XYZ file of C-alpha atoms in Angstrom:
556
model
C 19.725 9.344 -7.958
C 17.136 11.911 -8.229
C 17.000 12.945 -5.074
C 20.534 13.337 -4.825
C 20.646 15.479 -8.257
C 17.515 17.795 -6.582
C 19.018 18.615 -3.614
C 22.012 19.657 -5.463
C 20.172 22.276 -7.018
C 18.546 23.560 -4.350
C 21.677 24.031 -3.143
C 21.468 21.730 0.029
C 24.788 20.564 -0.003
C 26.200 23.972 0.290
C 28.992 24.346 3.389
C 26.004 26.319 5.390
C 23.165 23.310 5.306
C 26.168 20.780 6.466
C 25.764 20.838 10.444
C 22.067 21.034 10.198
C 21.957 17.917 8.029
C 25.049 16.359 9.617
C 23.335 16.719 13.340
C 20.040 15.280 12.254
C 21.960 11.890 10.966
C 23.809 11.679 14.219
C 20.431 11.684 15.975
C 18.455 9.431 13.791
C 21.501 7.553 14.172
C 21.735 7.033 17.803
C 17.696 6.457 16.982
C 17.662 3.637 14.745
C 20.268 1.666 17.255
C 18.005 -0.255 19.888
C 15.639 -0.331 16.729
C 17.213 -2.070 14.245
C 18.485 -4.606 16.895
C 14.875 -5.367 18.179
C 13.559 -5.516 14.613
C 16.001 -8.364 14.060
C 15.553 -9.999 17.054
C 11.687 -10.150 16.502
C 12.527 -11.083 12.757
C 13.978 -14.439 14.144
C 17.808 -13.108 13.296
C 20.845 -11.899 14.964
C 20.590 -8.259 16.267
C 24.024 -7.531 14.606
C 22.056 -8.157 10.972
C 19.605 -5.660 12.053
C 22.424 -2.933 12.546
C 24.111 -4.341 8.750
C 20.607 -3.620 7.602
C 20.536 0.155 9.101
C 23.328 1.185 7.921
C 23.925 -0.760 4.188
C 20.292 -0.236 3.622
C 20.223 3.511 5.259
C 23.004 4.632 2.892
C 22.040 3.237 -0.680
C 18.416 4.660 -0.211
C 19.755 8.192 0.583
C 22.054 7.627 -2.508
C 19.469 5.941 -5.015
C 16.022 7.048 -3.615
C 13.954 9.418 -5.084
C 12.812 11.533 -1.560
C 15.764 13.602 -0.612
C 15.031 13.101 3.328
C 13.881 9.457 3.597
C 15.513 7.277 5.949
C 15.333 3.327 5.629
C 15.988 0.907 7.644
C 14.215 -2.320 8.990
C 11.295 -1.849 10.241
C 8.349 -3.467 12.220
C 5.769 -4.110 9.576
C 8.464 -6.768 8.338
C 8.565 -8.660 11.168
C 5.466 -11.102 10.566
C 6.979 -11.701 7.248
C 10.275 -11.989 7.649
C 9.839 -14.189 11.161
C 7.370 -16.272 8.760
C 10.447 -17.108 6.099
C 13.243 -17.613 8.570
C 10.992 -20.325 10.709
C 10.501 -21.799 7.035
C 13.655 -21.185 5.222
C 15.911 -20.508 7.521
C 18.511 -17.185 7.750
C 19.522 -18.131 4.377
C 16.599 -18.604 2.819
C 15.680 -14.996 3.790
C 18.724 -13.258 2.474
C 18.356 -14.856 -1.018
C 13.944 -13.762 -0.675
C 15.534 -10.423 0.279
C 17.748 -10.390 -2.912
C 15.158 -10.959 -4.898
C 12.264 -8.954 -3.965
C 15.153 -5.956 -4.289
C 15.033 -7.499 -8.000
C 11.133 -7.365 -7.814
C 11.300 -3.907 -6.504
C 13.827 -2.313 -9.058
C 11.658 -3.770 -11.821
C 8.586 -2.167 -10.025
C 9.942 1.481 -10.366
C 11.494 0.770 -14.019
C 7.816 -0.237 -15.410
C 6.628 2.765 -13.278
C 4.223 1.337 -10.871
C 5.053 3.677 -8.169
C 1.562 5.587 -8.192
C -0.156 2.527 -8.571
C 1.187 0.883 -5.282
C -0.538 4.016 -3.280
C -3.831 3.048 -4.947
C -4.802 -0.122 -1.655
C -7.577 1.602 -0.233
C -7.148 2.640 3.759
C -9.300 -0.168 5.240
C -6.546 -2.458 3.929
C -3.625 -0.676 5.025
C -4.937 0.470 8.380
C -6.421 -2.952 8.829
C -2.957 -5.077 8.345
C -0.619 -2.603 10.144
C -3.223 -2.973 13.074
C -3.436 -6.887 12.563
C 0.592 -6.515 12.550
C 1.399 -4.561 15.491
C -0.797 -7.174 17.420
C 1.208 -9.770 16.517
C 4.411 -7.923 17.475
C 2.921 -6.956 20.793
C 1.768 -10.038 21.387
C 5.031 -11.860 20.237
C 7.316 -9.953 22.552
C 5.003 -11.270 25.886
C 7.684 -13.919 26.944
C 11.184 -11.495 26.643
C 8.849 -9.072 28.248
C 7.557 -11.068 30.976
C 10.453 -13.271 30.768
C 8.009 -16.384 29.935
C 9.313 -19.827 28.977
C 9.372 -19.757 24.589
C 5.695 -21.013 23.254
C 6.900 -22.980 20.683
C 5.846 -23.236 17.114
C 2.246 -23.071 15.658
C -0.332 -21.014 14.405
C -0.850 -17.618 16.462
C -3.564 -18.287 18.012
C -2.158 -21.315 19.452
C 1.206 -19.149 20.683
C -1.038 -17.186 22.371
C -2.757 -19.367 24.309
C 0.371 -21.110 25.633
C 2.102 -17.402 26.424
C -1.085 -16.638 28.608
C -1.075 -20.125 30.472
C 2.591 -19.708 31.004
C 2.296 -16.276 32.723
C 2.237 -18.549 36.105
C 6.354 -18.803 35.579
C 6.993 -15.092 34.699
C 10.500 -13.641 35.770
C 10.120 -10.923 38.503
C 13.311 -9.236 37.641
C 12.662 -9.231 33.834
C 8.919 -7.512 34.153
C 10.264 -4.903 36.167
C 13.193 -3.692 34.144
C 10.965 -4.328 31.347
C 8.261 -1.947 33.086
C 11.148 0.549 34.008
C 12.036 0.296 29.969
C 8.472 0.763 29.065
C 7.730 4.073 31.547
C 11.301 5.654 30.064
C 10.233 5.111 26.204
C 7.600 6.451 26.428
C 8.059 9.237 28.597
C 11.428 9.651 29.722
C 11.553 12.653 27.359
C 9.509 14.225 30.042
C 12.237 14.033 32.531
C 14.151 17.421 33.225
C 17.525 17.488 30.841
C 16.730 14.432 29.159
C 14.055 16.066 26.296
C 16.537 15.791 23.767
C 17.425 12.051 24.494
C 15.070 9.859 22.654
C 12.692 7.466 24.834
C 13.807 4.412 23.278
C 17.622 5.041 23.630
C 17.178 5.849 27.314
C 15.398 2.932 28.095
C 17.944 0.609 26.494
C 21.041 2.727 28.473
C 19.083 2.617 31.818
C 18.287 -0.926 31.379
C 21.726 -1.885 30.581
C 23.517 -0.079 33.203
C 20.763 -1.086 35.827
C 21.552 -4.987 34.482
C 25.275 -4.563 34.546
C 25.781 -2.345 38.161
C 23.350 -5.331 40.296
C 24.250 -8.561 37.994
C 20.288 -8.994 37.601
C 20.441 -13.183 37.602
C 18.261 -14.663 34.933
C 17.999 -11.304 32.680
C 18.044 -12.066 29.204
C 20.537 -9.891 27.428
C 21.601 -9.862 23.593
C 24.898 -11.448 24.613
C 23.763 -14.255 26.783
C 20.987 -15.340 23.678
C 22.815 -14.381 20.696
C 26.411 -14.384 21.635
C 28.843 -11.184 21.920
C 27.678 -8.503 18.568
C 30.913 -8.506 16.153
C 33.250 -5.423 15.648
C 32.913 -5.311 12.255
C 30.782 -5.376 8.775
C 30.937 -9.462 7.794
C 32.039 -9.611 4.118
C 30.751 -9.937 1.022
C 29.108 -13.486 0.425
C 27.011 -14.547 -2.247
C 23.843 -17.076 -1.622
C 23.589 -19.818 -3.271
C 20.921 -19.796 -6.145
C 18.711 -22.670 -7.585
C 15.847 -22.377 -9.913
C 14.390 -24.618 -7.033
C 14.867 -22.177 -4.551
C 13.871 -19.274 -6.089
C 10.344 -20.560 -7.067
C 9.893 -21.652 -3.471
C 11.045 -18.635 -2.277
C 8.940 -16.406 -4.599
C 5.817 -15.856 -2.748
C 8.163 -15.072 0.072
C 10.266 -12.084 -2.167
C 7.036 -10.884 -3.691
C 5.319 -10.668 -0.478
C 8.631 -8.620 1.096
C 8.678 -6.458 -2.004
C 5.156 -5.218 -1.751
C 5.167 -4.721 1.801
C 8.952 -3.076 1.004
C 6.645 -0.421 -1.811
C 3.828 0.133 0.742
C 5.659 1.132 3.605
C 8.660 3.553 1.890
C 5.852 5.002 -0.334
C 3.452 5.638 2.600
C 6.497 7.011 4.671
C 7.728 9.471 1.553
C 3.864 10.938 1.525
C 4.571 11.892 5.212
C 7.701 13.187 4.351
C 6.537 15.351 1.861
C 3.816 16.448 3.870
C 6.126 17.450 7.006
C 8.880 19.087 4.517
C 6.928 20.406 2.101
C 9.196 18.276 -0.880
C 7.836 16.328 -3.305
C 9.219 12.599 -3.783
C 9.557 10.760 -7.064
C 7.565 7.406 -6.090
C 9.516 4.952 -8.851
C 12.840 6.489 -8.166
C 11.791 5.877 -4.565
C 10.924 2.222 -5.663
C 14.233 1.827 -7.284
C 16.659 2.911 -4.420
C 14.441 0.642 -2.002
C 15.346 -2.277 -4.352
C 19.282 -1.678 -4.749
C 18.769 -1.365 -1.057
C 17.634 -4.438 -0.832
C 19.600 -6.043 -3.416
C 22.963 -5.266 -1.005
C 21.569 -5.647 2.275
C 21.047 -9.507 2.307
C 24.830 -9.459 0.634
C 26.223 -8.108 3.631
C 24.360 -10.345 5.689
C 21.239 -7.869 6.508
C 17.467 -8.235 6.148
C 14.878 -6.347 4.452
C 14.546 -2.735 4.646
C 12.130 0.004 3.896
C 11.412 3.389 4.321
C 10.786 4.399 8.193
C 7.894 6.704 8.917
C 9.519 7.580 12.483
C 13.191 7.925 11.673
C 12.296 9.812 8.489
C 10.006 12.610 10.775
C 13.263 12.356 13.284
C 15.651 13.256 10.284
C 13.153 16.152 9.459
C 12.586 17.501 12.955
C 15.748 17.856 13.746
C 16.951 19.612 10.266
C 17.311 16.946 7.892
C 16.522 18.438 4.228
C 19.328 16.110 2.416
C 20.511 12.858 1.565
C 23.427 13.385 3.705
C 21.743 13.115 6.889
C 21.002 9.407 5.901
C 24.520 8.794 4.809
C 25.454 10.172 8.225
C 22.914 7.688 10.162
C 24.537 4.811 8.485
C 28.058 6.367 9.109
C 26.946 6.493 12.909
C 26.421 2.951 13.249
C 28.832 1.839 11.654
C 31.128 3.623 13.822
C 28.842 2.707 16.753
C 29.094 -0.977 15.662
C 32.704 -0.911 15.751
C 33.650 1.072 18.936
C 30.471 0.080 20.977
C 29.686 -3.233 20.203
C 30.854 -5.032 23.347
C 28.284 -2.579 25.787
C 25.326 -3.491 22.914
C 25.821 -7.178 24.045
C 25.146 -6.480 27.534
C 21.458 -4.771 26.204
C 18.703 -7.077 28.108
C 15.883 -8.147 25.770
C 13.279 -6.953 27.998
C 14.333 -3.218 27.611
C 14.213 -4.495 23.476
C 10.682 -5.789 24.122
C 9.545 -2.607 25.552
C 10.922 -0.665 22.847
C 8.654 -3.015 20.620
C 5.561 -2.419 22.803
C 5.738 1.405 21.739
C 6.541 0.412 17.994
C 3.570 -1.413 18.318
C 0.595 0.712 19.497
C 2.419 3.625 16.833
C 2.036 0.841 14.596
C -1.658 0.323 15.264
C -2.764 4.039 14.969
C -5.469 2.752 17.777
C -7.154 5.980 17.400
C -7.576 6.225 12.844
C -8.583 2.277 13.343
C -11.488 3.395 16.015
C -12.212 6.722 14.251
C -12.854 4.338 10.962
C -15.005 1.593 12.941
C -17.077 4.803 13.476
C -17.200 6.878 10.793
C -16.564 4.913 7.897
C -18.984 3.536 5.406
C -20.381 0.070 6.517
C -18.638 -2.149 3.937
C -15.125 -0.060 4.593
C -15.667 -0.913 7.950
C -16.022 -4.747 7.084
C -13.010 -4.597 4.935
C -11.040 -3.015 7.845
C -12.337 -6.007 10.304
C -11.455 -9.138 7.744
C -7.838 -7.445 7.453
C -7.457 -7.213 10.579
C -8.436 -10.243 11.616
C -6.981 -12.395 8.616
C -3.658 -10.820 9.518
C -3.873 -12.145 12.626
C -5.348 -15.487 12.195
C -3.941 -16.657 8.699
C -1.042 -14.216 7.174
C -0.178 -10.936 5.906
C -0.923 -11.803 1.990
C -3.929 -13.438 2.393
C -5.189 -10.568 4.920
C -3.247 -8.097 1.783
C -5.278 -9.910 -1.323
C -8.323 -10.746 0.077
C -8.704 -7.013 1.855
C -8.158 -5.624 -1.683
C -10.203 -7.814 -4.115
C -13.245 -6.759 -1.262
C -12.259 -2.986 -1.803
C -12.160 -3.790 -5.486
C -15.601 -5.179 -5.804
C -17.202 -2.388 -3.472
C -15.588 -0.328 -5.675
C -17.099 -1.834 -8.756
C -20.567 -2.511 -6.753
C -20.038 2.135 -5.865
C -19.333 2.501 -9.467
C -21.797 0.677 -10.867
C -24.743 2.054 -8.785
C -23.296 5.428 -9.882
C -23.694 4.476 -13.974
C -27.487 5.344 -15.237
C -29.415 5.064 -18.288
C -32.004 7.817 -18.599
C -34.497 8.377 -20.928
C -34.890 12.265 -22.158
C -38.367 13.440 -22.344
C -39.479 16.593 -25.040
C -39.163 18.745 -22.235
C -34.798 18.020 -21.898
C -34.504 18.380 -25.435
C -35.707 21.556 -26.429
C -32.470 22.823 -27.614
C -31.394 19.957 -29.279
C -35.013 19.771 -31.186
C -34.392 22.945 -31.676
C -31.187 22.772 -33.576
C -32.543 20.256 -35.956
C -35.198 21.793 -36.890
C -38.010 20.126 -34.981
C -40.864 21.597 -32.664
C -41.357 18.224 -31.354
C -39.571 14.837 -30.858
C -40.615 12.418 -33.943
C -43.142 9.285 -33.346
C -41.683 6.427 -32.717
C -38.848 8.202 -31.125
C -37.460 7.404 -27.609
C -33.727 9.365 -26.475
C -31.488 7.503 -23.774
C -28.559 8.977 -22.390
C -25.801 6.847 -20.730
C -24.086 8.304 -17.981
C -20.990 6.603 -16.365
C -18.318 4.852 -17.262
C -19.842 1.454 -19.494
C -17.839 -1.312 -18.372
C -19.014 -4.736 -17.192
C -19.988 -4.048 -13.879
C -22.564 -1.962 -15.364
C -23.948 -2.832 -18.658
C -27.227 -4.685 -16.561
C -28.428 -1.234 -16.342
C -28.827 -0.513 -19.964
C -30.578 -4.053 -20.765
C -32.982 -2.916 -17.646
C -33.813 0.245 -19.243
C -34.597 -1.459 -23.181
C -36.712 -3.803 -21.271
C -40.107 -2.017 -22.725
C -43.070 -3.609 -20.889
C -45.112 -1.039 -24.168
C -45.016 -1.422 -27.687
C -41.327 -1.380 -28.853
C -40.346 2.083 -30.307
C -39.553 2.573 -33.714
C -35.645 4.434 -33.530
C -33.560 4.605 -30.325
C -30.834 7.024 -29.647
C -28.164 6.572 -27.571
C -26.488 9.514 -26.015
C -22.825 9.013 -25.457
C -21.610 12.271 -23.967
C -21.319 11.437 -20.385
C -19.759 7.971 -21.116
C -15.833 8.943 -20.161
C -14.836 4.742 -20.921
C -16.174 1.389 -21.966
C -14.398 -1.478 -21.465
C -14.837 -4.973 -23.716
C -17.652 -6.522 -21.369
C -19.820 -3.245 -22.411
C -18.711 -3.249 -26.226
C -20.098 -6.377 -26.270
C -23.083 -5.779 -24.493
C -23.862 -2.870 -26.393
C -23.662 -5.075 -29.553
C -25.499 -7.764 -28.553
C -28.235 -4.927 -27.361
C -28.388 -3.531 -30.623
C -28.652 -7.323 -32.590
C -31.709 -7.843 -30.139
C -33.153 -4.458 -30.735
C -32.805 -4.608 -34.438
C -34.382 -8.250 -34.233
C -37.968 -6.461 -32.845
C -37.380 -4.165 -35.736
C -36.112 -1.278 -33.322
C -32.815 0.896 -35.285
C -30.330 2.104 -32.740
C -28.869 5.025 -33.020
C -25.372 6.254 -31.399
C -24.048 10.287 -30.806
C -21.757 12.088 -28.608
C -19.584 9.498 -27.496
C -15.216 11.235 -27.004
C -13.080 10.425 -29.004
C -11.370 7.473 -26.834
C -14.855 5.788 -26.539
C -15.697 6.334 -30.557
C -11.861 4.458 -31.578
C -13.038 1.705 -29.110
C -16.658 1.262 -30.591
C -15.161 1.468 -34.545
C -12.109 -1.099 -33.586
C -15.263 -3.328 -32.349
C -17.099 -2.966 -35.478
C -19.968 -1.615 -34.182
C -20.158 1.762 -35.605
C -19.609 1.515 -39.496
C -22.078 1.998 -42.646
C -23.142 -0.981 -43.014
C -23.126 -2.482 -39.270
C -26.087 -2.967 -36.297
C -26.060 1.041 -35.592
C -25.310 4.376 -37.454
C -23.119 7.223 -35.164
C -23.900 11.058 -35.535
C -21.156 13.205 -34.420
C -24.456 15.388 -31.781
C -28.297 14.476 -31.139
C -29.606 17.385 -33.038
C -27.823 15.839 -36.653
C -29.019 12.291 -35.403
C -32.963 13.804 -34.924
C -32.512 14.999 -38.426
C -31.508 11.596 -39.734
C -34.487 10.140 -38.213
C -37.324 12.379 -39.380
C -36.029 12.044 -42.536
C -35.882 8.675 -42.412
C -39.910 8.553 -40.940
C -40.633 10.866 -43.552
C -39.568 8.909 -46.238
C -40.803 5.724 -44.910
C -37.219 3.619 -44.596
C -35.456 2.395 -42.323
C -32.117 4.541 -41.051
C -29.796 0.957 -41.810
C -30.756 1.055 -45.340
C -29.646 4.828 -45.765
């Protein structure tokens, strides 16, 4: 309750900042209707669990988030998922995957992962929320068009039997769908409607235009779905199996990462609008209790909303009370209204989802990377994109991220070098030990980079003399912020090799994280492979004293 204790303090639930914050959840309220209806219907439920969801969900993330103006809700990067588990598990099967990945998610912010979930590199994200809002456009074609249902298969395959079916598409139904389409997205331009929002007039002119000339053959929430009830259903547990839940696991972990991604990616724009400042595992926590009561009350997953939460703010939302007030509104909505919001046609739904769907796709950031972006983050973006399309949202998810993670490593290692200093670099060093010129025998490397396994090929390359072997080698350790086990052993095995051709190793410089690392390995100690010096100039002493006296530096 974070957010709840901040903007207490900053004194946002003082008498003055109630209309302000009170008037911005009546809007996002009257927002989120047609929304959270068409989210449901394209999640394969009822459009009644879609409003439970809105306004359980909505409430106990203003109450147990950690960003003060974040409104949740469902939302359409859930839809492939969540239409995936339904078709497999049916409705109940998704409430109890729901239940659980708000389990998933609670644990997530208690073991602080929060600043790790923002870490998936842009390609991904950019890449699946494209790969997404094509299947969403693409899956609303036949309430759109009013085409015959394509039955079940693989995408691809749906696809293919919506466009040979557009032969038998319903006049009526594209037309109000157009109608619907034209008023979302600009119906704000009309004169004394710029306050209304697009997708709420579309849904109000469709209806009334369905209801005044008894359009025959119209699809409408009632006539699919059956009349919305008056009322929040009650409490009802699922029923649990240790079966069920490891079936259903994939499923919950797949909702709760999504669930992280999207509420943390929608509290950065938040921040960035209000100028506040979120607390990402709080925010983590209050998705997951979200989550945990939503599927109770018969709703479906939930998550932060990027486009309700900028509504809240542009219209003067700077507390948690504005998203109490959006659930309050449709609740009340829901229980006065809910006979009209049966007679809502699914094409004016459809168009709403259209609009979702190229916001979704950020068209223009997806081209602007094609262009601009390095050629293997542009190859990352494509498999995404087209994985999430073609197979499914966690194989596009994993496979887009262990690519970014090995162009990462392949970046990081090209970036780690092993140089060898010459007399001329060490003139100050020389200096301080008391030498005009580097001993015989004598050859200085410095690492620089991180030493882990991706790049420990790159000091064997440099020891690779094609000359006479030298007689001491010193490694320089300052510019080595990390090693990981791969290069500890590497180094060791280096240094056996070395000492094997009669070449002593040397070691100075290294912090203090990477010196605990290389004494807990055994490699620095008296009596092991190598001798550390705390700087090169004490470890150039060593050495000529060493030539000088004619023994070696591991008997000293």
């Amino acid at each position: 309750m974070i957010a709840l204790v901040e903007a207490a303090r900053a004194g946002l639930f003082r008498r003055a900042q109630w209309l302000p914050n009170i008037t911005a959840g009546v809007i996002v309220g009257v927002v989120a209707l047609p929304l959270a209806m068409a989210f449901a219907i394209a999640s394969g439920v009822k459009p009644e669990q879609g409003l439970y969801t809105a306004i359980i969900a909505g409430i106990a993330v203003s109450l147990f988030g950690g960003s003060r103006i974040q409104i949740a809700g469902p939302t359409g990067a859930f839809i492939v998922i969540l239409a995936g588990v339904v078709a497999k598990f049916g409705v109940s099967g998704l409430l109890l995957a729901t239940l659980m990945a708000g389990v998933i998610l609670v644990a997530m912010g208690l073991a602080r992962l929060g600043a790790v979930i923002r870490f998936i590199p842009d390609p991904v994200i950019v890449g699946f929320t494209a790969g997404i809002a094509v299947i969403i456009w693409v899956g609303q074609w036949q309430y759109f068009f009013g085409l015959p249902a394509p039955g079940e298969g693989p995408f691809y395959l749906k696809t293919w039997h919506l466009l040979q079916s557009f032969n038998h598409l319903h006049p009526a139904t594209s037309l109000l769908a157009l109608l619907s389409l034209v008023l979302a997205v600009w119906g704000a331009r009309i004169p004394g409607l710029a306050r209304v929002p697009g997708p709420l007039l579309a849904m109000v002119v469709a209806t009334a235009v369905v209801m005044v000339f008894d359009l025959q053959g119209v699809a409408t929430i009632e006539s699919t779905f059956g009349a919305i009830p008056r009322a929040l259903p009650a409490l009802q547990l699922p029923e649990v199996g240790f079966d069920r839940l490891v079936e259903l696991l994939p499923a919950a972990f797949t909702i709760a990462m999504l669930g992280a991604i999207e509420s943390l990616l929608s509290a950065v724009v938040a921040d960035g609008m209000a100028g506040t400042r979120h607390d990402s595992n709080q925010e983590l926590i209050g998705q997951g209790v979200a989550n945990i009561l939503s599927p109770l009350f018969g709703g479906i997953a939930a998550t932060g909303a990027i486009a309700r939460t900028a509504t809240n703010i542009r219209n003067g939302g700077t507390s948690p009370l504005a998203g109490v007030v959006h659930g309050i509104t449709l609740l009340l909505i829901l229980l006065v209204l809910a006979p009209y919001a049966g007679k809502v046609p699914l094409a004016a739904l459809a168009a709403i989802l259209f609009l979702v769907a190229w916001n979704m796709s950020e068209a223009r950031r997806f081209l602007r990377m094609l262009r601009q972006a390095p050629r293997a983050d542009v190859a990352i973006l494509l498999i995404t994109f087209v994985l999430t399309i073609v197979t499914d949202l966690v194989v596009a998810v994993n496979i887009g991220v262990i690519l970014a993670m090995f162009q990462f490593m392949r970046r990081m290692s090209a970036s780690v070098s092993v140089v060898e200093h010459g007399q001329a670099s060490l003139r100050q060093e020389l200096a301080e030990a008391g030498l005009e010129v580097l001993p015989k025998g004598v050859l200085v490397y410095a690492i620089e980079g991180p030493f882990f396994f991706g790049s420990v090929d790159s000091l064997e390359r440099a020891l690779s003399w094609s000359r006479e072997p030298p007689r001491w080698v010193l490694l320089r350790l300052e510019r080595v912020p990390l090693v990981d086990a791969t290069g500890l052993k590497r180094l060791e095995s280096t240094i056996e090799n070395l000492r094997r051709r009669g070449v002593e190793v040397l070691l100075s410089g290294a912090n203090l994280r990477v010196l605990r690392k290389l004494v807990r390995a055994e490699i620095v100690r008296r009596e092991g492979p190598a001798v550390y010096f705390g700087d090169l100039a004490t470890a150039l002493r060593h050495v000529d004293a060493a030539r000088e006296a004619g023994y070696s530096t591991s008997e000293a």
